[in-house]
Amino acid sequence: MKFFVDTADVAEIRELADTGLLDGVTTNPSLIAKSGRDFKEVIAEICALVAGPVSAEVAARDTNGMLAEAAVLRAIASNVAIKVPLTWDGLKACRALSREGAMVNVTLCFSANQALLAAKAGASFISPFIGRLDDIGEDGMALIGDIRTIYDNYGDLKTEILAASIRSDDHVRRSALMGADVATVPPGVLRALARHPLTDRGLDAFLADWKKTGQTIT
Ligand code: E4P
């Protein structure tokens, strides 16, 4: 499973990229607004830090506008993935961009039928939003399972399932169990994946015993 980090905070991305465990980055207009920085500058900096796909989202609502914005964003770096919304205009833009060889991440997916359309439109990634479905009392994880089954039913659908709107380590665990190809995870949740109280307790005990031996490893 690939891990993307879901943030536009360059300092956070730099730190996480240093682990060697980061496969890509997703941003969205809300995350760019939160950064308080210039969109194109931030995307350029992120692309220089991470070799994998960096999702940059268009702001236009119509296909032609999306394509014009996509051209600007693609010129920033070769690892930019154009993020388009799951609307008919977004699907048309996805079709055109994927035919040109661009990476496309179709975002704001809330149903299996939407995911099927995105795959037919040649999306590189489909982003089902787990947390936002859970927020309205639906089962975000079930959507990941449905999309996995549908994509596996048709060998010609090559779109990767990018589990998005992840709020907890349990969302990551269950996405992996469901066979999502990628999880895009907020930095805090990504860091939490390595933590377990028994790991800390066990390490303390081992190191206390090691100290008693009086030995060093040289
Ligand atoms: C994914 O690409 C989105 O940026 C993100 O996962 C949305 O998450 P949220 O629902 O927590 O805002």
Short mmCIF file of C-alpha atoms and ligand atoms in Angstrom, two decimals:
data_model
loop_
_atom_site.label_atom_id
_atom_site.label_comp_id
_atom_site.label_asym_id
_atom_site.label_seq_id
_atom_site.Cartn_x
_atom_site.Cartn_y
_atom_site.Cartn_z
CA MET A 1 0.00 0.00 0.00
CA LYS A 2 1.24 3.46 -0.86
CA PHE A 3 1.11 6.29 1.65
CA PHE A 4 0.40 9.83 0.56
CA VAL A 5 0.26 12.69 3.04
CA ASP A 6 -2.76 14.97 2.90
CA THR A 7 -1.40 18.44 3.58
CA ALA A 8 0.06 21.56 1.97
CA ASP A 9 2.41 22.17 4.90
CA VAL A 10 5.86 21.99 3.30
CA ALA A 11 7.73 21.65 6.62
CA GLU A 12 5.60 18.62 7.57
CA ILE A 13 6.12 17.08 4.12
CA ARG A 14 9.89 17.59 4.33
CA GLU A 15 10.02 15.81 7.68
CA LEU A 16 7.87 12.91 6.52
CA ALA A 17 9.71 12.60 3.19
CA ASP A 18 12.92 12.10 5.16
CA THR A 19 11.53 8.80 6.49
CA GLY A 20 11.57 7.38 2.95
CA LEU A 21 8.06 6.06 3.57
CA LEU A 22 6.15 8.74 1.69
CA ASP A 23 4.92 7.86 -1.81
CA GLY A 24 3.10 11.07 -2.68
CA VAL A 25 1.11 14.09 -1.49
CA THR A 26 -2.46 15.29 -1.87
CA THR A 27 -3.58 18.88 -1.50
CA ASN A 28 -6.95 20.53 -1.95
CA PRO A 29 -8.09 24.18 -2.00
CA SER A 30 -8.90 24.10 1.73
CA LEU A 31 -5.40 22.84 2.58
CA ILE A 32 -3.86 25.52 0.33
CA ALA A 33 -5.97 28.19 2.07
CA LYS A 34 -4.84 26.82 5.45
CA SER A 35 -1.17 27.13 4.37
CA GLY A 36 -1.73 30.83 3.61
CA ARG A 37 0.73 30.49 0.73
CA ASP A 38 0.80 30.90 -3.05
CA PHE A 39 -0.65 27.75 -4.67
CA LYS A 40 1.88 27.33 -7.48
CA GLU A 41 4.86 28.04 -5.20
CA VAL A 42 3.70 25.46 -2.67
CA ILE A 43 3.13 22.80 -5.34
CA ALA A 44 6.58 23.46 -6.83
CA GLU A 45 8.23 23.08 -3.41
CA ILE A 46 6.34 19.88 -2.65
CA CYS A 47 7.19 18.40 -6.07
CA ALA A 48 10.86 19.02 -5.39
CA LEU A 49 10.63 17.15 -2.07
CA VAL A 50 8.63 14.11 -3.16
CA ALA A 51 9.26 12.06 -6.29
CA GLY A 52 5.76 10.52 -6.35
CA PRO A 53 2.46 12.08 -7.44
CA VAL A 54 1.53 15.46 -5.95
CA SER A 55 -2.16 16.23 -6.38
CA ALA A 56 -3.01 19.84 -7.27
CA GLU A 57 -6.70 20.63 -7.63
CA VAL A 58 -8.28 22.76 -10.35
CA ALA A 59 -10.70 25.52 -9.31
CA ALA A 60 -12.71 25.89 -12.53
CA ARG A 61 -16.14 24.25 -12.77
CA ASP A 62 -16.24 23.78 -16.55
CA THR A 63 -14.15 21.37 -18.64
CA ASN A 64 -12.35 24.01 -20.69
CA GLY A 65 -11.48 26.02 -17.61
CA MET A 66 -10.20 22.87 -15.88
CA LEU A 67 -8.05 22.01 -18.89
CA ALA A 68 -6.58 25.52 -19.00
CA GLU A 69 -5.73 25.36 -15.28
CA ALA A 70 -4.38 21.84 -15.65
CA ALA A 71 -1.91 23.07 -18.29
CA VAL A 72 -0.59 25.67 -15.83
CA LEU A 73 -0.29 23.12 -13.03
CA ARG A 74 1.32 20.45 -15.21
CA ALA A 75 4.00 22.93 -16.23
CA ILE A 76 5.17 23.14 -12.59
CA ALA A 77 6.64 19.63 -12.46
CA SER A 78 6.30 16.23 -14.09
CA ASN A 79 4.98 14.63 -10.90
CA VAL A 80 1.92 16.87 -10.61
CA ALA A 81 -1.33 14.87 -10.62
CA ILE A 82 -4.26 17.00 -11.71
CA LYS A 83 -7.14 16.75 -9.28
CA VAL A 84 -10.58 17.21 -10.82
CA PRO A 85 -13.96 16.95 -9.11
CA LEU A 86 -16.33 14.08 -9.81
CA THR A 87 -18.76 16.00 -12.01
CA TRP A 88 -19.55 15.49 -15.71
CA ASP A 89 -17.22 18.36 -16.51
CA GLY A 90 -14.54 16.85 -14.31
CA LEU A 91 -14.94 13.46 -15.99
CA LYS A 92 -14.62 15.04 -19.43
CA ALA A 93 -11.48 16.86 -18.31
CA CYS A 94 -10.17 13.59 -16.86
CA ARG A 95 -10.73 11.83 -20.19
CA ALA A 96 -8.90 14.54 -22.12
CA LEU A 97 -6.01 14.78 -19.66
CA SER A 98 -5.49 11.04 -19.37
CA ARG A 99 -5.38 10.80 -23.18
CA GLU A 100 -2.58 13.38 -23.09
CA GLY A 101 -0.71 11.19 -20.60
CA ALA A 102 -1.36 13.34 -17.52
CA MET A 103 -1.88 11.80 -14.09
CA VAL A 104 -5.42 12.55 -12.91
CA ASN A 105 -6.89 12.18 -9.44
CA VAL A 106 -10.69 12.32 -9.47
CA THR A 107 -11.78 13.69 -6.13
CA LEU A 108 -14.96 14.04 -4.05
CA CYS A 109 -16.12 10.49 -4.80
CA PHE A 110 -19.00 9.31 -2.64
CA SER A 111 -20.44 6.37 -4.60
CA ALA A 112 -19.32 3.23 -6.40
CA ASN A 113 -21.01 4.37 -9.62
CA GLN A 114 -19.00 7.59 -9.53
CA ALA A 115 -15.83 5.51 -9.12
CA LEU A 116 -16.81 3.36 -12.10
CA LEU A 117 -17.23 6.45 -14.27
CA ALA A 118 -13.87 7.86 -13.17
CA ALA A 119 -12.13 4.62 -14.09
CA LYS A 120 -13.81 4.62 -17.51
CA ALA A 121 -12.62 8.21 -17.94
CA GLY A 122 -9.03 6.99 -17.44
CA ALA A 123 -8.39 8.36 -13.94
CA SER A 124 -5.04 7.42 -12.43
CA PHE A 125 -6.60 7.69 -8.96
CA ILE A 126 -10.12 7.74 -7.56
CA SER A 127 -10.50 9.42 -4.18
CA PRO A 128 -13.44 8.06 -2.13
CA PHE A 129 -13.92 10.26 0.95
CA ILE A 130 -14.32 7.86 3.87
CA GLY A 131 -14.55 10.31 6.77
CA ARG A 132 -17.10 12.58 5.14
CA LEU A 133 -19.39 9.59 4.50
CA ASP A 134 -18.99 8.46 8.11
CA ASP A 135 -19.83 12.04 9.17
CA ILE A 136 -23.31 11.74 7.63
CA GLY A 137 -23.93 8.30 9.12
CA GLU A 138 -22.96 6.29 6.02
CA ASP A 139 -20.25 3.64 5.85
CA GLY A 140 -17.17 5.07 4.14
CA MET A 141 -15.30 1.82 4.43
CA ALA A 142 -18.03 -0.12 2.65
CA LEU A 143 -17.54 2.19 -0.33
CA ILE A 144 -13.85 1.25 -0.50
CA GLY A 145 -14.87 -2.43 -0.52
CA ASP A 146 -17.47 -1.89 -3.25
CA ILE A 147 -15.03 -0.03 -5.49
CA ARG A 148 -12.37 -2.71 -4.95
CA THR A 149 -14.83 -5.42 -6.01
CA ILE A 150 -16.00 -3.49 -9.06
CA TYR A 151 -12.50 -2.64 -10.27
CA ASP A 152 -11.39 -6.24 -9.74
CA ASN A 153 -14.36 -7.43 -11.83
CA TYR A 154 -13.00 -5.64 -14.89
CA GLY A 155 -9.32 -6.14 -15.71
CA ASP A 156 -9.31 -3.16 -18.08
CA LEU A 157 -9.93 -0.69 -15.22
CA LYS A 158 -6.49 0.39 -14.05
CA THR A 159 -7.48 3.23 -11.70
CA GLU A 160 -5.89 3.10 -8.24
CA ILE A 161 -8.15 3.43 -5.22
CA LEU A 162 -6.88 6.31 -3.09
CA ALA A 163 -8.64 6.17 0.28
CA ALA A 164 -9.19 9.81 1.26
CA SER A 165 -10.74 11.81 4.08
CA ILE A 166 -9.01 9.49 6.53
CA ARG A 167 -9.49 10.52 10.15
CA SER A 168 -7.92 7.70 12.18
CA ASP A 169 -5.40 4.89 12.21
CA ASP A 170 -8.33 2.48 12.07
CA HIS A 171 -9.37 4.00 8.73
CA VAL A 172 -5.86 3.20 7.45
CA ARG A 173 -5.97 -0.38 8.77
CA ARG A 174 -9.38 -1.05 7.29
CA SER A 175 -8.47 0.56 3.95
CA ALA A 176 -5.47 -1.75 3.72
CA LEU A 177 -7.66 -4.76 4.58
CA MET A 178 -10.11 -3.71 1.87
CA GLY A 179 -7.31 -3.53 -0.70
CA ALA A 180 -7.13 0.22 -1.29
CA ASP A 181 -4.01 0.94 -3.35
CA VAL A 182 -3.17 4.18 -1.58
CA ALA A 183 -4.16 5.94 1.64
CA THR A 184 -3.83 9.70 1.86
CA VAL A 185 -3.36 10.47 5.50
CA PRO A 186 -3.11 13.69 7.56
CA PRO A 187 0.41 14.07 9.05
CA GLY A 188 -0.77 13.46 12.63
CA VAL A 189 -2.51 10.22 11.70
CA LEU A 190 0.50 9.09 9.67
CA ARG A 191 2.77 9.58 12.67
CA ALA A 192 0.29 7.78 14.94
CA LEU A 193 0.54 4.65 12.78
CA ALA A 194 3.94 3.83 14.31
CA ARG A 195 2.78 4.24 17.89
CA HIS A 196 1.61 1.56 20.31
CA PRO A 197 1.74 1.78 24.12
CA LEU A 198 3.10 -1.75 24.38
CA THR A 199 5.96 -0.81 22.05
CA ASP A 200 6.90 2.07 24.37
CA ARG A 201 6.53 -0.05 27.50
CA GLY A 202 8.48 -2.94 25.98
CA LEU A 203 11.28 -0.66 24.84
CA ASP A 204 11.59 0.92 28.28
CA ALA A 205 11.86 -2.53 29.87
CA PHE A 206 14.41 -3.80 27.32
CA LEU A 207 16.57 -0.72 27.71
CA ALA A 208 16.43 -0.92 31.52
CA ASP A 209 17.60 -4.55 31.35
CA TRP A 210 20.26 -3.69 28.79
CA LYS A 211 21.65 -1.07 31.12
CA LYS A 212 22.03 -3.75 33.83
CA THR A 213 24.34 -5.75 31.54
CA GLY A 214 26.81 -2.87 31.48
CA GLN A 215 27.53 -3.66 27.83
CA THR A 216 27.76 -1.40 24.78
CA ILE A 217 27.42 -2.32 21.12
CA THR A 218 30.51 -1.16 19.35
C1 E4P B 1 -8.12 14.10 -0.36
O1 E4P B 1 -7.45 14.23 -1.37
C2 E4P B 1 -8.68 15.22 0.38
O2 E4P B 1 -7.77 16.28 0.32
C3 E4P B 1 -8.87 14.93 1.84
O3 E4P B 1 -8.57 13.60 2.16
C4 E4P B 1 -10.15 15.45 2.40
O4 E4P B 1 -10.19 15.13 3.77
P1 E4P B 1 -11.22 15.80 4.78
O5 E4P B 1 -12.57 15.21 4.53
O6 E4P B 1 -10.70 15.44 6.13
O7 E4P B 1 -11.19 17.28 4.50
#
